[in-house]
Amino acid sequence: MKIAIAHDYLIQMGGAERVVEVFHHMYPDAPIFTTVFNGSRLTENLKDADIRASWLQKIPGVKTNFKGVLPLYPMAIRDLDFRGYDIVLSSSSAFMKSIQVPESTFHLCYCHTPMRFAWDYDTYMERQSNSGLFKRLLKVYMQRLKNWDQRTSKNVNQFVANSSVVKTRIQNYYHRDADVIFPPINTARFSSSSSIGDYYLIVSRLVSYKRIDLAVEAFNRNGLKLFIVGDGPDRKRLEGMAKDNVSFLGRLEDAEVTGLMSKCRAFIFPGEEDFGITPLEANAAGRPVIAYQAGGALDTIVPYVNGVFFQRQEVDDLLKAIYEVESYAWDIGQIMGHARKFDEQAFMVQFKQYVEQAYVNFLKGG
């Protein structure tokens, strides 16, 4: 079978891009189609990949301002050529699920979420610093984008959701069914530490819907150390509200992040995510997670096994959860064992079998 991989954009290396890495490992000869990529940001596992970008790649400044060309993405993916492929695996949280493939080609979409910035626009934008007029104009465009997104969902032969909550969104927005296969975690990258530090940890893109501000406010109040790894458009606002016990470390190499995870008192996960790979990575390093009780965390956090929940996105609730973590005797072996259930080796076996069976069903017309 001739296989191609398609991903929205390779500009920032987050959880969705980790999945693309595993797809590339599974199908090393498959080219990776994308709208735009930044070669300097690619992980080592993608350096040898055959990456084929759309014409957006030629626009000056697009690598640093890829959101600024938002209206062009539907046109860019329309021009991607998938003739000659038996299977196209799209990895999508935005546009790539809408690609057009020949009728004889099987298109399986591994959906991280239907585009959050369109379907949940108000939540996504509520803490953005843009003007009111800009937000109103953008909301009008987002309605058109939602209509396009729903219409082009028919381009997918089979949806696979990365979590239970994403399965529900696919049903609600696209009126399509989806099976759930949880994303892979490279647990071999992580190991536990015999010495635990005096800090809590966040690893995240710094965008407003991630609710990093909630964690900053909580640690402003309790005075404990919080390390925040990552960068993004919300960083300046967050730094402006943080006290001296909250440190912004920017982007770090993987080895530095894994070291910080293994020694943190707990990993803080304050937003509602589609799945959330980083909490399981912290678990793979033997550390418990404090997570908002919503989204993908409902599939991955088992209270007092690998972490605790807080029910409302309010400072008092988060502070209470921090106290619970400090008061509980955690079993590091149990935490790491839970993470291994999501290991990428198990994912690769499950996903490859799923793709092969789904392709057989497609050929049979099922």
Short mmCIF file of N, CA and C in Angstrom, two decimals, residues 190-197 261-265 280-289 304-307 328-340:
data_model
loop_
_atom_site.label_atom_id
_atom_site.label_comp_id
_atom_site.label_asym_id
_atom_site.label_seq_id
_atom_site.Cartn_x
_atom_site.Cartn_y
_atom_site.Cartn_z
N PHE A 190 11.37 8.81 29.77
CA PHE A 190 11.23 9.33 31.13
C PHE A 190 11.68 8.31 32.16
N SER A 191 12.15 8.82 33.26
CA SER A 191 12.50 7.98 34.41
C SER A 191 12.24 8.77 35.68
N SER A 192 12.02 8.05 36.75
CA SER A 192 11.73 8.72 38.02
C SER A 192 13.02 9.19 38.68
N SER A 193 12.88 10.07 39.66
CA SER A 193 14.03 10.60 40.38
C SER A 193 13.90 10.27 41.86
N SER A 194 15.02 10.00 42.49
CA SER A 194 15.00 9.72 43.94
C SER A 194 14.91 10.99 44.75
N SER A 195 15.18 12.13 44.12
CA SER A 195 15.09 13.41 44.84
C SER A 195 14.06 14.31 44.16
N ILE A 196 13.10 14.77 44.93
CA ILE A 196 12.03 15.63 44.42
C ILE A 196 12.33 17.08 44.81
N GLY A 197 12.13 17.99 43.85
CA GLY A 197 12.43 19.39 44.09
C GLY A 197 11.34 20.10 44.88
N MET A 261 10.40 17.32 34.83
CA MET A 261 9.22 16.52 35.15
C MET A 261 9.53 15.52 36.25
N SER A 262 10.68 14.89 36.20
CA SER A 262 10.99 13.83 37.15
C SER A 262 11.16 14.34 38.57
N LYS A 263 11.42 15.64 38.74
CA LYS A 263 11.69 16.17 40.07
C LYS A 263 10.63 17.15 40.58
N CYS A 264 9.60 17.41 39.77
CA CYS A 264 8.57 18.36 40.23
C CYS A 264 7.71 17.72 41.32
N ARG A 265 7.14 18.54 42.15
CA ARG A 265 6.26 18.02 43.19
C ARG A 265 4.97 17.49 42.57
N LEU A 280 0.49 12.78 31.02
CA LEU A 280 0.93 11.39 31.01
C LEU A 280 2.45 11.28 30.94
N GLU A 281 3.09 12.27 30.29
CA GLU A 281 4.55 12.29 30.30
C GLU A 281 5.07 12.51 31.72
N ALA A 282 4.42 13.42 32.45
CA ALA A 282 4.80 13.62 33.86
C ALA A 282 4.58 12.35 34.66
N ASN A 283 3.47 11.65 34.38
CA ASN A 283 3.23 10.36 35.03
C ASN A 283 4.33 9.35 34.70
N ALA A 284 4.79 9.36 33.44
CA ALA A 284 5.86 8.44 33.04
C ALA A 284 7.14 8.71 33.80
N ALA A 285 7.28 9.95 34.29
CA ALA A 285 8.42 10.31 35.13
C ALA A 285 8.12 10.11 36.62
N GLY A 286 6.97 9.53 36.91
CA GLY A 286 6.64 9.17 38.29
C GLY A 286 5.97 10.26 39.11
N ARG A 287 5.52 11.34 38.46
CA ARG A 287 4.96 12.45 39.22
C ARG A 287 3.44 12.57 39.03
N PRO A 288 2.72 12.93 40.10
CA PRO A 288 1.26 13.06 40.00
C PRO A 288 0.86 14.34 39.28
N VAL A 289 -0.40 14.38 38.85
CA VAL A 289 -0.93 15.49 38.06
C VAL A 289 -2.12 16.11 38.78
N TYR A 304 -6.18 9.68 42.79
CA TYR A 304 -5.34 9.02 43.79
C TYR A 304 -4.63 7.78 43.24
N VAL A 305 -4.61 7.65 41.92
CA VAL A 305 -3.74 6.68 41.26
C VAL A 305 -2.60 7.42 40.58
N ASN A 306 -2.96 8.41 39.74
CA ASN A 306 -1.92 9.18 39.05
C ASN A 306 -2.13 10.69 39.16
N GLY A 307 -3.09 11.12 39.97
CA GLY A 307 -3.32 12.55 40.14
C GLY A 307 -4.62 12.85 40.84
N TYR A 328 -1.07 13.50 50.22
CA TYR A 328 -1.25 12.10 49.86
C TYR A 328 0.10 11.42 49.65
N ALA A 329 0.19 10.14 50.03
CA ALA A 329 1.42 9.35 49.84
C ALA A 329 1.34 8.66 48.48
N TRP A 330 2.03 9.20 47.50
CA TRP A 330 1.92 8.70 46.13
C TRP A 330 2.81 7.50 45.91
N ASP A 331 2.30 6.54 45.14
CA ASP A 331 3.04 5.34 44.77
C ASP A 331 3.63 5.58 43.38
N ILE A 332 4.94 5.85 43.34
CA ILE A 332 5.58 6.20 42.07
C ILE A 332 5.46 5.07 41.04
N GLY A 333 5.62 3.83 41.50
CA GLY A 333 5.49 2.70 40.60
C GLY A 333 4.10 2.60 39.98
N GLN A 334 3.08 2.89 40.78
CA GLN A 334 1.71 2.86 40.29
C GLN A 334 1.47 3.97 39.27
N ILE A 335 2.03 5.14 39.54
CA ILE A 335 1.88 6.26 38.60
C ILE A 335 2.52 5.91 37.26
N MET A 336 3.73 5.38 37.29
CA MET A 336 4.44 5.05 36.06
C MET A 336 3.76 3.89 35.32
N GLY A 337 3.23 2.94 36.07
CA GLY A 337 2.50 1.83 35.46
C GLY A 337 1.27 2.31 34.72
N HIS A 338 0.59 3.30 35.27
CA HIS A 338 -0.58 3.87 34.59
C HIS A 338 -0.17 4.50 33.27
N ALA A 339 0.93 5.23 33.25
CA ALA A 339 1.39 5.87 32.02
C ALA A 339 1.73 4.85 30.94
N ARG A 340 2.27 3.71 31.34
CA ARG A 340 2.68 2.70 30.35
C ARG A 340 1.50 2.13 29.57
#
